[in-house]
Coordinates of C-alpha atoms in Angstrom, one line a residue:
Chain X
M10 CA 8.9 -14.7 15.7
P11 CA 11.1 -11.9 14.2
T12 CA 14.6 -13.0 13.8
S13 CA 17.6 -10.7 14.2
S14 CA 20.0 -10.7 11.2
S15 CA 23.8 -10.5 11.6
P16 CA 25.7 -7.7 9.9
R17 CA 27.1 -10.3 7.5
T18 CA 23.7 -11.4 6.5
W19 CA 22.6 -7.8 6.1
L20 CA 25.7 -7.1 3.9
R21 CA 24.9 -10.1 1.8
S22 CA 21.3 -9.0 1.3
Q23 CA 22.4 -5.5 0.3
L24 CA 25.2 -6.7 -2.0
G25 CA 23.3 -5.7 -5.1
L26 CA 22.7 -2.2 -3.9
I27 CA 26.3 -1.7 -2.7
L28 CA 27.6 -2.8 -6.1
I29 CA 25.3 -0.5 -8.0
V30 CA 26.3 2.5 -5.8
L31 CA 30.0 1.7 -6.2
A32 CA 29.5 1.4 -10.0
L33 CA 27.7 4.7 -10.1
A34 CA 30.4 6.3 -8.0
A35 CA 33.1 5.0 -10.3
L36 CA 31.2 5.8 -13.5
P37 CA 32.5 9.4 -14.1
F38 CA 36.1 8.2 -13.7
V39 CA 35.6 5.1 -15.9
I40 CA 34.0 7.1 -18.7
G41 CA 36.8 9.7 -18.3
L42 CA 39.5 7.0 -18.6
L43 CA 37.8 5.4 -21.6
N44 CA 37.8 8.8 -23.3
G45 CA 41.5 9.5 -22.6
Q46 CA 41.0 11.8 -19.6
S47 CA 43.0 11.4 -16.4
I48 CA 41.3 11.2 -13.0
S49 CA 42.6 14.7 -12.2
D50 CA 40.8 15.9 -15.4
V51 CA 37.6 14.4 -14.1
L52 CA 38.1 15.8 -10.6
A53 CA 38.7 19.2 -12.2
N54 CA 35.4 19.1 -14.1
A55 CA 37.3 19.3 -17.4
K56 CA 35.1 19.3 -20.5
G57 CA 34.5 15.9 -22.1
N58 CA 32.3 12.8 -22.3
A59 CA 32.7 12.2 -18.5
K60 CA 31.2 15.5 -17.7
F61 CA 28.5 15.0 -20.2
I62 CA 27.5 11.6 -18.8
Q63 CA 27.5 13.0 -15.3
G64 CA 24.9 15.6 -16.5
L65 CA 22.8 12.8 -18.0
M66 CA 23.0 10.8 -14.9
I67 CA 22.1 13.8 -12.7
E68 CA 18.9 14.0 -14.7
V69 CA 18.3 10.3 -14.1
F70 CA 18.8 10.7 -10.4
I71 CA 16.3 13.6 -10.3
L72 CA 13.7 11.6 -12.2
A73 CA 14.4 8.6 -10.0
I74 CA 13.6 10.6 -6.9
F75 CA 10.5 11.9 -8.6
A76 CA 9.4 8.4 -9.6
I77 CA 10.0 6.8 -6.2
S78 CA 8.0 9.5 -4.6
Y79 CA 5.1 8.6 -7.0
D80 CA 5.6 4.9 -6.2
L81 CA 5.1 5.5 -2.5
I82 CA 1.6 6.9 -3.0
L83 CA 0.5 5.0 -6.0
G84 CA 2.4 1.7 -5.9
I85 CA 2.6 1.2 -2.1
T86 CA -0.4 3.1 -0.7
G87 CA -2.7 2.7 -3.8
L88 CA -3.6 6.4 -4.1
L89 CA -4.0 7.3 -7.8
S90 CA -3.0 11.0 -8.1
F91 CA -2.9 12.8 -11.4
G92 CA -1.4 15.8 -9.8
H93 CA 1.9 14.4 -8.7
A94 CA 3.8 16.7 -11.1
M95 CA 2.7 19.6 -8.9
F96 CA 4.7 18.3 -6.0
F97 CA 7.9 18.4 -8.1
A98 CA 7.0 21.7 -9.9
V99 CA 6.4 23.5 -6.6
G100 CA 9.8 22.6 -5.4
S101 CA 11.4 23.7 -8.7
Y102 CA 9.6 27.0 -9.0
L103 CA 9.9 27.9 -5.4
T104 CA 13.7 27.2 -5.6
G105 CA 14.0 29.4 -8.7
V106 CA 11.9 32.3 -7.3
A107 CA 13.6 32.1 -3.9
L108 CA 17.1 32.2 -5.3
K109 CA 16.4 34.6 -8.2
S110 CA 13.7 37.0 -7.0
F111 CA 14.1 36.9 -3.2
G112 CA 17.8 36.4 -3.0
W113 CA 17.5 33.7 -0.4
S114 CA 20.4 31.5 0.6
L115 CA 20.4 27.8 -0.3
G116 CA 19.7 26.8 3.3
Q117 CA 16.6 29.2 3.4
T118 CA 15.5 27.9 0.1
I119 CA 15.7 24.2 1.2
L120 CA 13.6 25.1 4.4
A121 CA 11.0 26.9 2.2
V122 CA 10.8 23.9 -0.2
L123 CA 10.3 21.5 2.8
A124 CA 7.6 23.7 4.2
A125 CA 5.9 23.9 0.8
G126 CA 6.2 20.1 0.6
V127 CA 4.2 19.7 3.8
I128 CA 1.6 22.4 2.8
Q129 CA 0.9 20.8 -0.6
A130 CA 0.5 17.4 1.0
L131 CA -2.0 18.8 3.5
L132 CA -3.8 20.5 0.6
F133 CA -4.2 17.1 -1.1
G134 CA -5.0 15.6 2.4
I135 CA -8.0 17.9 2.8
V136 CA -9.8 15.9 0.1
L137 CA -8.5 12.5 1.2
P138 CA -11.4 11.5 3.5
R139 CA -14.0 12.7 1.1
V140 CA -13.0 11.2 -2.2
K141 CA -11.3 8.0 -3.4
G142 CA -10.3 6.2 -6.5
I143 CA -10.7 8.0 -9.8
T144 CA -12.5 10.9 -8.1
F145 CA -9.4 11.6 -6.0
A146 CA -7.3 11.4 -9.1
L147 CA -9.4 14.0 -10.8
V148 CA -9.4 16.3 -7.8
T149 CA -5.6 16.1 -7.6
L150 CA -5.5 16.9 -11.3
G151 CA -7.7 19.9 -10.7
L152 CA -5.4 21.2 -8.0
A153 CA -2.3 20.7 -10.1
S154 CA -4.0 22.4 -13.1
V155 CA -4.6 25.5 -10.9
F156 CA -0.9 25.6 -10.2
D157 CA -0.1 25.0 -13.8
I158 CA -2.3 27.9 -14.9
L159 CA -0.8 30.1 -12.1
I160 CA 2.8 29.7 -13.2
K161 CA 1.8 30.4 -16.8
T162 CA -0.1 33.6 -16.1
R163 CA 1.4 36.9 -17.4
E164 CA 0.8 38.5 -14.0
L165 CA 3.3 36.2 -12.4
G166 CA 5.6 36.2 -15.4
E167 CA 8.1 38.4 -13.6
Y168 CA 8.6 35.6 -11.1
T169 CA 7.8 32.4 -13.1
G170 CA 8.8 33.3 -16.6
S171 CA 5.3 32.4 -17.7
D172 CA 5.1 30.2 -20.8
V173 CA 8.8 30.5 -21.5
G174 CA 9.9 29.1 -18.1
L175 CA 12.0 30.4 -15.3
Q176 CA 15.6 31.3 -16.5
G177 CA 18.7 32.8 -15.0
I178 CA 18.5 31.2 -11.6
P179 CA 21.7 32.1 -9.7
R180 CA 23.3 28.9 -8.6
P181 CA 25.1 28.7 -5.2
P182 CA 28.8 28.4 -6.1
I183 CA 29.1 25.3 -3.9
L184 CA 26.7 23.4 -6.2
D185 CA 27.2 25.1 -9.5
P186 CA 26.3 22.4 -12.1
T187 CA 28.9 23.7 -14.6
D188 CA 31.9 24.4 -12.4
Q189 CA 31.1 21.8 -9.8
R190 CA 29.5 19.1 -12.0
L191 CA 31.2 16.2 -10.2
R192 CA 30.2 17.5 -6.8
F193 CA 26.6 17.9 -8.0
Y194 CA 26.8 14.4 -9.4
F195 CA 27.8 13.0 -6.0
V196 CA 25.3 15.1 -4.1
A197 CA 22.5 13.9 -6.4
L198 CA 23.7 10.3 -6.1
A199 CA 23.9 10.5 -2.3
F200 CA 20.5 12.1 -2.1
T201 CA 19.0 9.4 -4.3
L202 CA 20.5 6.7 -2.2
L203 CA 19.3 8.4 1.0
V204 CA 15.8 8.7 -0.4
F205 CA 15.8 5.0 -1.4
L206 CA 17.0 3.8 2.0
L207 CA 14.5 6.1 3.8
Y208 CA 11.7 4.7 1.6
K209 CA 12.7 1.1 2.2
R210 CA 12.8 1.8 5.9
F211 CA 9.4 3.4 5.7
V212 CA 7.8 0.6 3.7
D213 CA 9.3 -2.0 6.0
S214 CA 8.1 -0.2 9.1
P215 CA 4.7 -0.9 10.7
T216 CA 3.3 2.3 9.1
G217 CA 4.5 1.2 5.7
R218 CA 2.9 -2.2 6.2
V219 CA -0.4 -0.5 7.0
C220 CA 0.0 1.5 3.7
I221 CA 0.3 -1.7 1.8
A222 CA -2.7 -3.1 3.6
I223 CA -4.6 0.1 2.6
R224 CA -3.7 -0.5 -1.0
E225 CA -4.9 -4.1 -0.8
N226 CA -8.2 -3.3 1.0
E227 CA -8.8 -0.1 2.9
N228 CA -11.9 -1.4 4.7
R229 CA -10.0 -4.4 5.9
A230 CA -7.3 -2.1 7.4
R231 CA -10.1 -0.1 9.1
M232 CA -11.5 -3.3 10.5
L233 CA -8.2 -3.8 12.3
G234 CA -8.8 -0.5 14.1
Y235 CA -6.6 1.8 11.9
N236 CA -7.7 5.3 11.0
T237 CA -6.4 5.0 7.5
F238 CA -6.6 8.7 6.8
Y239 CA -3.4 9.4 8.9
F240 CA -1.5 6.6 7.1
K241 CA -2.4 8.0 3.7
L242 CA -1.5 11.5 4.8
A243 CA 1.9 10.3 6.1
A244 CA 2.6 8.6 2.8
L245 CA 1.4 11.7 0.9
T246 CA 3.6 14.0 3.1
L247 CA 6.7 12.0 2.6
S248 CA 6.1 11.7 -1.1
S249 CA 5.4 15.4 -1.4
L250 CA 8.6 16.3 0.5
T251 CA 10.7 14.1 -1.6
A252 CA 9.2 15.2 -4.9
A253 CA 9.7 18.8 -3.9
M254 CA 13.3 18.2 -3.1
A255 CA 13.8 16.5 -6.5
G256 CA 12.2 19.7 -7.9
L257 CA 14.8 21.7 -6.0
L258 CA 17.6 19.7 -7.5
N259 CA 16.0 20.1 -10.9
A260 CA 16.0 23.9 -10.6
L261 CA 19.6 23.9 -9.4
Y262 CA 20.7 21.7 -12.3
K263 CA 18.7 22.7 -15.3
P264 CA 19.4 26.1 -17.1
I265 CA 15.6 26.6 -17.3
V266 CA 12.7 25.5 -15.2
S267 CA 10.2 24.6 -17.9
P268 CA 6.4 24.9 -17.2
E269 CA 6.1 21.4 -18.7
I270 CA 7.0 19.9 -15.3
A271 CA 3.8 21.2 -13.9
G272 CA 1.5 19.5 -16.5
L273 CA -0.3 16.2 -16.6
G274 CA 2.3 15.0 -19.1
F275 CA 5.0 14.9 -16.4
T276 CA 2.8 12.9 -14.1
V277 CA 2.2 10.5 -17.0
D278 CA 6.0 10.3 -17.4
G279 CA 6.3 9.3 -13.8
L280 CA 3.6 6.7 -14.3
L281 CA 5.5 5.3 -17.3
M282 CA 8.7 5.1 -15.2
L283 CA 6.8 3.0 -12.6
L284 CA 5.3 0.7 -15.3
I285 CA 8.7 0.2 -16.9
G286 CA 10.5 -0.6 -13.6
G287 CA 7.6 -2.2 -11.6
M288 CA 5.0 -0.5 -9.6
G289 CA 5.2 -0.9 -5.8
T290 CA 8.8 -2.2 -5.8
L291 CA 10.6 1.1 -5.0
S292 CA 13.8 0.0 -6.8
G293 CA 11.6 -0.4 -10.0
A294 CA 10.9 3.3 -9.9
M295 CA 14.6 4.0 -10.1
V296 CA 15.3 1.5 -12.8
G297 CA 12.3 2.8 -14.7
A298 CA 13.5 6.4 -14.4
G299 CA 16.9 5.4 -15.8
I300 CA 15.5 3.5 -18.7
F301 CA 13.0 6.3 -19.5
R302 CA 15.7 9.0 -19.6
L303 CA 18.4 7.0 -21.3
L304 CA 16.0 5.7 -24.0
D305 CA 14.7 9.2 -24.6
F306 CA 18.2 10.6 -24.9
Y307 CA 19.7 7.9 -27.1
F308 CA 16.7 7.3 -29.3
D309 CA 16.6 11.0 -30.0
R310 CA 20.3 11.0 -30.9
W311 CA 20.0 7.9 -33.1
F312 CA 16.6 8.3 -34.7
G313 CA 15.9 12.0 -34.6
E314 CA 12.3 12.9 -35.1
A315 CA 11.2 9.3 -35.4
S316 CA 12.3 8.6 -31.8
S317 CA 9.0 9.5 -30.2
F318 CA 7.2 7.0 -32.5
L319 CA 9.7 4.3 -31.8
I320 CA 9.7 4.9 -28.0
G321 CA 5.9 4.9 -28.0
G322 CA 5.9 1.5 -29.7
L323 CA 8.6 0.2 -27.4
Y324 CA 6.5 1.2 -24.3
V325 CA 3.5 -0.6 -25.7
L326 CA 5.6 -3.8 -26.1
L327 CA 7.0 -3.4 -22.6
V328 CA 3.6 -3.0 -21.0
L329 CA 2.3 -6.0 -23.0
F330 CA 5.2 -8.4 -22.4
V331 CA 6.6 -7.2 -19.1
P332 CA 3.4 -6.2 -17.4
Y333 CA 4.9 -6.0 -13.9
G334 CA 7.9 -4.0 -15.0
F335 CA 11.5 -5.2 -15.0
V336 CA 12.0 -5.4 -11.3
G337 CA 8.5 -6.9 -10.8
A338 CA 9.3 -9.6 -13.4
W339 CA 12.7 -10.2 -11.9
R340 CA 11.2 -10.8 -8.4
A341 CA 8.6 -13.1 -9.8
R342 CA 11.2 -15.2 -11.6
A343 CA 13.5 -15.2 -8.5
L344 CA 10.5 -16.5 -6.5
D345 CA 9.8 -19.2 -9.1
F346 CA 13.5 -20.1 -9.1
R347 CA 13.6 -20.4 -5.3
R348 CA 10.5 -22.6 -5.3
G349 CA 11.9 -24.8 -8.0
R350 CA 15.2 -25.1 -6.2
A351 CA 13.4 -26.0 -3.0
R352 CA 11.4 -28.7 -4.8
L353 CA 14.5 -30.2 -6.4
L354 CA 16.3 -30.3 -3.1
H355 CA 13.3 -31.8 -1.4
L356 CA 13.1 -34.4 -4.2
F357 CA 16.7 -35.5 -4.2
G358 CA 18.0 -34.6 -0.8
G359 CA 14.9 -34.7 1.4
R360 CA 15.5 -31.1 2.4
G361 CA 14.7 -27.7 1.1
G362 CA 11.8 -26.7 3.3
D363 CA 8.5 -25.4 2.0
Chain A
M19 CA -29.4 -15.8 30.9
L20 CA -26.1 -14.0 30.5
S21 CA -26.2 -10.2 29.8
P22 CA -25.8 -9.5 26.1
L23 CA -22.4 -8.3 25.0
L24 CA -23.9 -7.2 21.7
S25 CA -27.4 -6.1 21.2
V26 CA -28.6 -5.3 17.7
Q27 CA -32.0 -3.7 17.9
A28 CA -34.2 -3.5 14.8
I29 CA -31.6 -2.0 12.5
H30 CA -32.4 -0.8 9.0
T31 CA -29.6 -0.6 6.5
F32 CA -29.5 0.8 3.0
I33 CA -26.9 0.2 0.3
G34 CA -27.4 3.0 -2.2
Q35 CA -31.1 3.2 -2.7
F36 CA -31.7 -0.5 -1.8
H37 CA -33.2 -1.2 1.6
I38 CA -31.2 -4.3 2.6
L39 CA -32.0 -4.8 6.3
E40 CA -35.5 -4.0 7.2
G41 CA -35.4 -4.7 10.9
V42 CA -32.8 -7.1 12.2
S43 CA -32.4 -7.8 15.9
V44 CA -29.7 -10.0 17.4
E45 CA -28.7 -10.6 21.0
V46 CA -25.2 -12.1 21.6
P47 CA -24.7 -13.0 25.3
A48 CA -21.1 -12.7 26.6
G49 CA -19.1 -16.0 26.3
S50 CA -21.4 -17.6 23.8
I51 CA -21.4 -18.6 20.1
V52 CA -24.5 -17.3 18.2
A53 CA -25.1 -18.3 14.6
L54 CA -26.6 -16.0 12.1
L55 CA -28.5 -18.2 9.6
G56 CA -30.3 -17.6 6.4
R57 CA -30.3 -18.2 2.6
N58 CA -27.9 -16.4 0.2
G59 CA -28.7 -12.7 0.0
A60 CA -30.8 -12.7 3.2
G61 CA -28.7 -10.0 4.8
K62 CA -26.3 -11.9 7.1
T63 CA -23.1 -10.3 5.9
T64 CA -24.7 -6.9 5.7
T65 CA -25.7 -7.3 9.4
L66 CA -22.1 -7.9 10.3
K67 CA -21.0 -4.9 8.2
S68 CA -23.7 -2.8 9.9
I69 CA -22.4 -3.7 13.3
L70 CA -19.0 -2.7 12.2
G71 CA -20.1 0.6 10.6
L72 CA -19.0 -0.4 7.1
T73 CA -22.6 -0.1 6.0
P74 CA -24.0 2.1 8.9
P75 CA -27.6 1.5 9.8
R76 CA -30.0 4.4 9.3
Q77 CA -32.4 3.2 12.0
G78 CA -32.2 1.1 15.1
K79 CA -29.5 0.7 17.7
V80 CA -26.3 -1.3 18.1
L81 CA -25.2 -1.7 21.7
F82 CA -21.8 -3.2 22.4
D83 CA -20.7 -3.7 26.0
G84 CA -23.4 -1.3 27.1
Q85 CA -22.6 1.6 24.7
E86 CA -24.3 2.7 21.5
I87 CA -21.9 2.2 18.6
Q88 CA -24.1 2.8 15.5
G89 CA -22.9 5.9 13.7
R90 CA -19.4 5.6 14.9
R91 CA -16.6 5.2 12.4
S92 CA -15.5 1.6 11.6
F93 CA -12.0 1.9 13.0
E94 CA -13.3 3.3 16.2
I95 CA -15.8 0.4 16.5
A96 CA -13.0 -2.2 15.8
A97 CA -10.8 -0.5 18.5
L98 CA -13.5 -1.2 21.1
G99 CA -12.6 -4.8 20.9
I100 CA -14.5 -6.3 17.9
G101 CA -12.6 -8.5 15.6
F102 CA -13.8 -9.3 12.1
V103 CA -13.0 -12.3 10.0
P104 CA -14.5 -11.4 6.6
E105 CA -15.6 -14.0 4.0
H106 CA -13.5 -15.0 1.0
R107 CA -10.3 -15.5 3.1
A108 CA -9.7 -11.8 3.5
I109 CA -6.0 -11.6 4.3
F110 CA -3.4 -9.1 3.0
R111 CA -1.9 -11.2 0.2
D112 CA 1.2 -9.1 -0.4
L113 CA 2.2 -9.3 3.3
S114 CA 3.8 -12.3 4.9
V115 CA 2.0 -14.5 7.4
E116 CA 4.0 -12.8 10.2
E117 CA 3.2 -9.3 8.9
N118 CA -0.5 -10.2 8.5
L119 CA -0.5 -11.1 12.2
K120 CA 1.7 -8.2 13.3
I121 CA -0.5 -5.6 11.6
A122 CA -3.4 -6.7 13.8
E123 CA -1.6 -5.8 17.0
R124 CA -3.5 -3.2 19.0
N125 CA -0.7 -3.0 21.6
K126 CA 2.9 -3.7 21.1
G127 CA 3.7 -7.3 21.9
D128 CA 0.2 -8.6 21.4
L129 CA 1.4 -11.2 18.9
E130 CA 4.2 -12.5 21.1
R131 CA 1.8 -12.8 24.0
K132 CA -0.7 -14.8 22.0
A133 CA 1.8 -16.7 19.8
D134 CA 1.5 -20.0 21.7
F135 CA -2.3 -19.9 21.7
I136 CA -2.5 -18.9 18.0
F137 CA 0.1 -21.4 16.7
G138 CA -1.4 -24.0 19.0
L139 CA -4.7 -23.6 17.1
F140 CA -3.0 -23.3 13.7
P141 CA 0.4 -25.0 13.7
D142 CA 0.6 -24.6 9.9
L143 CA 1.0 -20.9 10.3
K144 CA 4.1 -21.1 12.4
R145 CA 5.7 -23.2 9.7
L146 CA 4.7 -20.7 7.0
I147 CA 5.5 -17.6 9.0
K148 CA 7.8 -15.9 6.4
L149 CA 5.7 -16.8 3.4
P150 CA 3.7 -14.2 1.6
G151 CA -0.1 -14.6 2.0
T152 CA -0.6 -15.1 -1.7
N153 CA 1.5 -18.4 -1.5
L154 CA -0.9 -20.0 1.1
S155 CA -3.6 -22.5 0.2
G156 CA -7.2 -21.5 0.6
G157 CA -7.5 -23.3 4.0
Q158 CA -4.3 -21.7 5.2
Q159 CA -5.5 -18.3 4.2
Q160 CA -8.7 -18.8 6.1
M161 CA -6.8 -19.9 9.2
L162 CA -4.7 -16.8 8.9
A163 CA -7.8 -14.6 8.6
V164 CA -9.1 -16.2 11.8
A165 CA -5.7 -16.0 13.5
R166 CA -5.4 -12.3 12.7
A167 CA -8.6 -11.6 14.6
L168 CA -7.1 -13.4 17.6
V169 CA -4.0 -11.2 17.9
P170 CA -5.5 -8.3 19.8
D171 CA -7.7 -8.7 22.9
N172 CA -11.1 -8.8 21.2
K173 CA -14.2 -9.2 23.3
L174 CA -16.3 -10.1 20.3
L175 CA -15.4 -11.9 17.1
L176 CA -17.6 -11.6 14.0
I177 CA -16.8 -14.5 11.7
D178 CA -18.3 -14.6 8.2
E179 CA -18.5 -18.0 6.4
P180 CA -15.4 -19.6 7.9
S181 CA -16.0 -23.0 6.1
E182 CA -16.7 -21.5 2.7
G183 CA -14.8 -23.4 0.0
L184 CA -12.8 -25.5 2.4
A185 CA -12.0 -29.2 2.3
P186 CA -13.9 -31.3 5.0
V187 CA -10.7 -32.0 6.9
I188 CA -9.8 -28.3 7.1
I189 CA -13.4 -27.5 8.1
E190 CA -13.0 -29.8 11.1
S191 CA -9.8 -28.1 12.3
M192 CA -11.4 -24.7 11.7
M193 CA -14.4 -25.7 13.8
E194 CA -12.1 -27.0 16.6
A195 CA -10.3 -23.7 16.5
I196 CA -13.5 -21.6 16.8
R197 CA -14.6 -23.9 19.6
Q198 CA -11.4 -23.3 21.5
L199 CA -11.3 -19.6 20.9
S200 CA -14.8 -19.2 22.2
A201 CA -13.6 -20.1 25.6
D202 CA -12.0 -16.6 25.9
S203 CA -14.2 -14.7 23.5
T204 CA -17.8 -14.2 22.3
V205 CA -18.6 -15.2 18.7
L206 CA -21.2 -14.1 16.2
L207 CA -20.9 -16.6 13.4
V208 CA -22.4 -16.3 9.9
E209 CA -22.4 -19.8 8.3
Q210 CA -24.2 -21.2 5.3
N211 CA -23.2 -24.8 6.2
F212 CA -25.9 -25.7 8.8
L213 CA -24.1 -28.7 10.0
V214 CA -21.1 -26.6 10.9
A215 CA -23.3 -23.9 12.6
S216 CA -25.3 -26.4 14.5
R217 CA -22.2 -28.1 16.0
L218 CA -20.7 -24.8 17.1
A219 CA -23.4 -22.4 18.2
E220 CA -25.6 -22.5 21.3
T221 CA -28.2 -20.1 19.9
Y222 CA -29.3 -18.9 16.5
V223 CA -31.0 -16.1 14.7
I224 CA -32.5 -16.6 11.3
I225 CA -32.6 -13.8 8.8
E226 CA -35.0 -13.8 5.9
E227 CA -35.2 -11.0 3.3
G228 CA -33.5 -8.5 5.6
R229 CA -35.6 -9.3 8.7
S230 CA -34.7 -11.4 11.7
V231 CA -37.6 -13.9 11.7
K232 CA -36.7 -16.5 14.3
S233 CA -34.3 -17.1 17.1
G234 CA -33.8 -19.6 19.9
S235 CA -31.7 -22.5 21.1
M236 CA -29.7 -24.4 18.5
K237 CA -30.7 -27.7 20.1
D238 CA -34.4 -27.0 19.4
L239 CA -33.6 -25.9 15.9
V240 CA -31.8 -29.1 15.1
D241 CA -35.0 -31.0 15.8
D242 CA -37.3 -28.5 14.0
K243 CA -37.0 -29.8 10.5
E244 CA -39.9 -27.7 9.3
T245 CA -38.1 -24.4 10.2
I246 CA -34.8 -25.6 8.8
Y247 CA -36.6 -26.5 5.5
R248 CA -38.6 -23.3 5.3
Y249 CA -35.8 -20.8 6.0
L250 CA -32.6 -22.6 5.2
G251 CA -33.7 -24.9 2.4
A252 CA -32.1 -27.9 4.0
A253 CA -33.8 -30.8 5.6

């Protein structure tokens, strides 16, 4: 039955993650050194390529949190939502309005965003027992569209900035993205890592396993005595909370909260990130977010107006030739490799197991 | 005669606008194996699904352990102590063998308590415990589907086509497993393979075009070639 793993085995299994985190922690300093800056320059947030790359990576982290939150409900639990952008946008707009119009502290704003995260999950949860599949997707799109329309109305323009977007949000000095860029970078990195570990824990927990069972066959999960509604609601709530917190980081980092983040297009961006990285893999969502943002940035820089066309073509090729995403394909190959190795060992050495 | 653990009384079930069950009655005495027989499309699987509330009956009664369960939600019915082994080796393919078994626990420690019994019936599963369900062969997946239903303390097991698509040698071990587990549990078995059903069940109910048309002792049915030919198409 379940075997306990030693700390050494655990460390070995997490080696990839540890190396990636260390590399990301070192990235600002390495970029700084490569561009002739000293470590103290980087620590002092001096202008230069290191600061610029930190900014780009902060955007990647925010998108990665958004993408992993979408992966939990779509890739893990199998709930197709076309309104996921709303979870993110509510966090962003609420942060902007709370800091700018209400003059709330960062702590109060975080609490408000968490409360909003729960409320919007419950709102989606109301329709959960009644609709499923594409109908659920359309209902969530409808709910998100209402929010999209609301933030663009002139009547609320004083708070939301209407079509133009919400500008002039006062940043807490402790997390000012200009003066404290490096601190913001590490906060975003730490939060991304925390979300990833939390999600891994959730998916590996009995509740997460039931979510996977629901994705595979909800009736089968019910036949085991599970009221699947509560499990879907749990996934939805965790996802909504996380996306709203990503929205909070977005509002703190970006000079303007654009209404585009509330539209269907942003949900589709999230879907694209999952397809690139590998749906239902968690780490794939993060890889997908990185590729998505970096491709967008560098293609725009290199090819200008032609970049959208080229990126579109590239995504078509990716979906055709890497249908399970990069992480999905990697896992499949690793499994094939392990099977092949076991077969060879069995053939030549009489061991290797099954 | 033992008191019936399950009593299905003249149920009528619709799927969409189609009237699938037009009066099915089944009595399953406690501690017995009852076979639900009939041709393809007769309504055997729908009967199991109606008992479980997946396709709730519109008319008639389903009594389990003395209480009416028709109209209740399927997870509530399952939690009363009814295990279901669906057709087509219905496991969770993305979960490992161990996770497939663990997910069926109704109380913490169910699997550990039953491990010896389950792995005694299906030794292969112990060997493959960490493997994802998708990597198992058809026979191993069917064993896992049956084993999963054994994890919690179910009073009644509904088993749908356990021999479907299996090699003869696997069918033999599956039959042996069902025979052993019936010592502690009651089984309602849907089986196309009459040979398998006749060797396992003590009583039978034949369903024809959504109606239960004949029932009785399996021993009598084995000798009744005319009934077998008429309703099951086998001689």
